[in-house]
Each structure stands twice: as structure tokens, then as C-alpha cells.
Coordinates of N, CA and C in Angstrom, one line a residue:
M12 N 72.7 142.5 106.4 CA 73.8 143.3 105.7 C 73.1 144.4 104.9
L13 N 73.1 145.6 105.5 CA 72.5 146.7 104.9 C 73.5 147.8 104.6
A14 N 73.2 148.5 103.5 CA 74.0 149.7 103.2 C 73.8 150.8 104.2
E15 N 74.8 151.6 104.6 CA 74.7 152.7 105.5 C 74.8 154.0 104.7
C16 N 73.9 154.9 104.9 CA 73.9 156.2 104.2 C 74.1 157.3 105.2
R17 N 74.9 158.3 104.8 CA 75.2 159.5 105.5 C 75.2 160.7 104.6
Q18 N 74.9 161.9 105.1 CA 75.0 163.1 104.4 C 76.0 164.0 105.1
F19 N 77.0 164.5 104.3 CA 78.0 165.4 104.9 C 78.0 166.7 104.1
V20 N 78.2 167.8 104.8 CA 78.4 169.1 104.2 C 79.9 169.2 103.9
L21 N 80.3 169.6 102.7 CA 81.7 169.6 102.3 C 82.3 170.9 102.9
P22 N 83.4 170.8 103.6 CA 84.1 172.0 104.2 C 84.5 173.0 103.1
G23 N 84.2 174.3 103.4 CA 84.6 175.3 102.4 C 83.5 175.5 101.4
H24 N 82.6 174.6 101.3 CA 81.5 174.6 100.3 C 80.2 174.4 101.0
N25 N 79.8 175.3 101.8 CA 78.5 175.1 102.6 C 77.3 174.7 101.7
E26 N 77.4 175.1 100.5 CA 76.3 174.8 99.6 C 76.3 173.4 99.0
L27 N 77.4 172.7 99.2 CA 77.6 171.3 98.6 C 77.4 170.3 99.7
H28 N 76.6 169.3 99.4 CA 76.3 168.2 100.3 C 76.7 166.9 99.6
A29 N 77.4 166.0 100.3 CA 77.8 164.7 99.7 C 76.9 163.7 100.4
E30 N 76.2 162.9 99.7 CA 75.4 161.8 100.2 C 76.3 160.5 99.9
V31 N 76.7 159.9 101.0 CA 77.6 158.8 101.0 C 76.9 157.5 101.4
T32 N 77.1 156.5 100.5 CA 76.5 155.2 100.8 C 77.7 154.2 100.9
V33 N 77.7 153.5 102.1 CA 78.7 152.4 102.3 C 78.0 151.1 102.1
I34 N 78.5 150.4 101.1 CA 77.9 149.1 100.7 C 78.8 148.0 101.3
P35 N 78.2 147.1 102.1 CA 79.1 146.1 102.8 C 79.8 145.2 101.9
T36 N 79.5 145.1 100.6 CA 80.2 144.2 99.7 C 81.5 144.8 99.3
G37 N 81.8 146.0 99.8 CA 83.1 146.6 99.6 C 83.1 147.8 98.6
E38 N 82.0 148.5 98.5 CA 81.9 149.6 97.6 C 81.4 150.9 98.4
L39 N 81.9 152.0 97.9 CA 81.5 153.3 98.4 C 80.9 154.1 97.2
E40 N 79.7 154.7 97.4 CA 79.1 155.6 96.4 C 79.0 156.9 97.0
V41 N 79.3 158.0 96.3 CA 79.2 159.4 96.7 C 78.4 160.1 95.7
N42 N 77.4 160.8 96.1 CA 76.6 161.6 95.2 C 76.6 163.0 95.7
I43 N 77.2 164.0 95.0 CA 77.2 165.4 95.3 C 75.9 165.9 94.7
K44 N 74.9 166.1 95.5 CA 73.6 166.5 94.9 C 73.6 167.7 94.1
E45 N 74.2 168.8 94.6 CA 74.1 170.1 93.9 C 74.8 170.0 92.5
N46 N 75.8 169.2 92.3 CA 76.5 169.1 91.0 C 76.0 167.9 90.2
N47 N 75.1 167.1 90.8 CA 74.6 165.9 90.1 C 75.8 165.0 89.7
N48 N 76.8 164.9 90.6 CA 78.1 164.2 90.4 C 78.1 162.9 91.2
S49 N 78.3 161.8 90.6 CA 78.3 160.5 91.2 C 79.7 160.0 91.2
L50 N 80.2 159.5 92.3 CA 81.6 158.9 92.4 C 81.4 157.5 93.0
K51 N 82.2 156.6 92.6 CA 82.2 155.2 93.1 C 83.6 154.7 93.3
A52 N 83.8 153.8 94.3 CA 85.1 153.3 94.5 C 84.9 152.0 95.3
D53 N 85.9 151.1 95.2 CA 86.0 149.9 96.1 C 86.8 150.4 97.3
F54 N 86.5 149.7 98.5 CA 87.2 150.1 99.7 C 88.7 150.1 99.6
D55 N 89.2 149.2 98.9 CA 90.7 149.1 98.8 C 91.3 150.1 97.9
E56 N 90.5 151.0 97.3 CA 91.0 152.1 96.5 C 91.0 153.4 97.2
L57 N 90.5 153.4 98.5 CA 90.3 154.6 99.3 C 91.4 154.8 100.3
Y58 N 91.8 156.1 100.4 CA 92.9 156.5 101.3 C 92.4 157.8 102.0
F59 N 92.7 157.9 103.3 CA 92.4 159.1 104.0 C 93.7 159.9 104.4
Y60 N 93.7 161.2 104.1 CA 94.9 162.0 104.4 C 94.4 163.2 105.2
S61 N 94.8 163.3 106.5 CA 94.4 164.3 107.4 C 95.4 165.5 107.3
A62 N 94.8 166.7 107.3 CA 95.6 167.9 107.3 C 94.8 169.0 107.9
G63 N 95.2 169.4 109.1 CA 94.4 170.5 109.8 C 93.0 170.1 110.2
K64 N 92.0 170.9 109.8 CA 90.6 170.6 110.2 C 89.9 169.8 109.2
E65 N 90.6 169.4 108.1 CA 90.0 168.6 107.0 C 90.8 167.3 106.8
T66 N 90.0 166.4 106.2 CA 90.6 165.1 105.8 C 90.3 164.9 104.3
E67 N 91.3 164.6 103.5 CA 91.0 164.4 102.1 C 90.8 162.9 101.9
L68 N 89.7 162.5 101.3 CA 89.4 161.2 100.9 C 89.8 161.0 99.4
V69 N 90.7 160.1 99.1 CA 91.3 160.0 97.8 C 91.0 158.6 97.3
C70 N 90.5 158.5 96.0 CA 90.3 157.2 95.4 C 91.4 157.1 94.3
R71 N 92.3 156.1 94.5 CA 93.4 155.9 93.6 C 93.1 154.6 92.8
D72 N 93.5 154.7 91.6 CA 93.4 153.5 90.7 C 94.2 152.4 91.2
Q73 N 93.7 151.2 91.3 CA 94.4 150.0 91.8 C 95.7 149.7 91.0
L74 N 95.6 149.9 89.7 CA 96.7 149.6 88.8 C 97.9 150.5 89.0
G75 N 97.6 151.8 89.1 CA 98.7 152.8 89.3 C 98.5 153.6 90.6
A76 N 99.3 153.3 91.5 CA 99.1 153.9 92.9 C 99.1 155.5 92.8
E77 N 99.7 156.1 91.8 CA 99.8 157.5 91.7 C 98.6 158.1 91.0
S78 N 97.8 157.3 90.3 CA 96.7 157.7 89.5 C 95.5 158.0 90.4
V79 N 95.1 159.3 90.6 CA 94.0 159.6 91.4 C 92.7 159.7 90.5
R80 N 91.7 158.9 90.8 CA 90.5 158.9 90.1 C 89.6 160.1 90.5
W81 N 89.5 160.3 91.8 CA 88.7 161.4 92.4 C 89.2 161.6 93.8
H82 N 88.9 162.8 94.4 CA 89.1 163.1 95.8 C 88.1 164.0 96.3
L83 N 87.9 164.1 97.6 CA 86.9 164.8 98.3 C 87.4 165.2 99.6
N84 N 87.2 166.5 100.0 CA 87.6 167.0 101.3 C 86.4 166.9 102.2
L85 N 86.7 166.3 103.4 CA 85.6 166.1 104.5 C 86.1 166.8 105.7
A86 N 85.2 167.2 106.6 CA 85.6 167.6 108.0 C 86.2 166.4 108.7
N87 N 87.1 166.6 109.6 CA 87.7 165.5 110.3 C 86.7 164.5 111.0
D88 N 85.7 165.1 111.6 CA 84.7 164.2 112.3 C 84.0 163.4 111.3
D89 N 83.6 164.0 110.2 CA 82.9 163.2 109.1 C 83.8 162.1 108.5
A90 N 85.0 162.4 108.3 CA 86.0 161.4 107.8 C 86.1 160.2 108.8
R91 N 86.2 160.6 110.1 CA 86.3 159.5 111.1 C 85.1 158.6 111.1
E92 N 83.9 159.3 111.0 CA 82.7 158.5 111.0 C 82.6 157.6 109.7
L93 N 83.0 158.1 108.6 CA 83.1 157.3 107.4 C 84.0 156.2 107.5
A94 N 85.2 156.4 108.0 CA 86.2 155.4 108.2 C 85.7 154.2 109.1
K95 N 85.0 154.6 110.1 CA 84.4 153.6 111.0 C 83.3 152.8 110.3
L96 N 82.5 153.5 109.5 CA 81.4 152.8 108.7 C 82.0 151.8 107.8
I97 N 83.1 152.2 107.1 CA 83.8 151.3 106.2 C 84.4 150.1 107.0
E98 N 85.0 150.3 108.1 CA 85.6 149.2 108.9 C 84.5 148.3 109.4
S99 N 83.4 148.8 109.8 CA 82.3 148.0 110.3 C 81.7 147.1 109.1
A100 N 81.6 147.8 108.0 CA 81.0 147.0 106.8 C 82.0 145.9 106.4
E101 N 83.3 146.1 106.5 CA 84.3 145.1 106.1 C 84.2 143.9 107.1
E102 N 84.1 144.3 108.4 CA 84.0 143.2 109.5 C 82.7 142.4 109.3
E103 N 81.6 143.1 109.0 CA 80.3 142.5 108.8 C 80.3 141.5 107.6
Y104 N 80.9 142.0 106.6 CA 81.1 141.1 105.4 C 81.9 139.9 105.6
E105 N 83.1 140.1 106.3 CA 84.0 139.0 106.6 C 83.2 138.0 107.5
T106 N 82.5 138.4 108.5 CA 81.7 137.5 109.4 C 80.7 136.7 108.6
L107 N 80.0 137.4 107.7 CA 79.0 136.7 106.9 C 79.6 135.7 106.0
M108 N 80.8 136.0 105.3 CA 81.4 135.0 104.5 C 82.0 133.8 105.3
R109 N 82.4 134.1 106.5 CA 82.9 133.0 107.3 C 81.8 132.1 107.7
D110 N 80.6 132.6 108.0 CA 79.5 131.8 108.4 C 78.9 131.0 107.3
L111 N 79.1 131.4 106.1 CA 78.6 130.6 105.0 C 79.3 129.4 104.8

């Protein structure tokens, strides 16, 4: 069970790069290198909203569904890849817990 790391260029901000780490225990870490900005969320706090050529990744507070903690725009292909990584991590974690 290993964390998966990817680097994405943020659309509309060619100078900004998001380094994303998917941790199989149910966590996502995002580091925007140029801004030295770190974002964290649990998988169940994440929502993907697609619009045109971009997909917005939104982290909502679990207690208040309307409370947005942070959001990030990704290219559609990058968002799909990230969603697949999260799904794979969840499946891997469930399999591991079942086998224990």
C-alpha cells in the first residue's frame, strides 16, 4: 500500500504546478509549489465538478455541506486520472482491511 504522486499544471496558470499525493488511508495532499501552499482533505470531503475543459476539485467541510475549505481547477484529463487514483486507493485499502 503505497502513496501515489502526480504533478499537474493548473489550467490558466501555466506557471503553477500542483503536486498531488493520494494516500491509500483516505487522504489527499496537494502542494502548489510556486505558492508554497499545502492543502489536505479526506477522500469523503472531495467533489469533482466538470465544466467545459476544466474540472473543479472542491473540498467541503464534512459538518457543513456548503462550507468550502478549498478548491482547485484541473484539466479534465488530470481530474479523471486523479479520480481513478482515489478510487484505486479506496479499493486497495478496503481489500487490505478485509484481508486482516
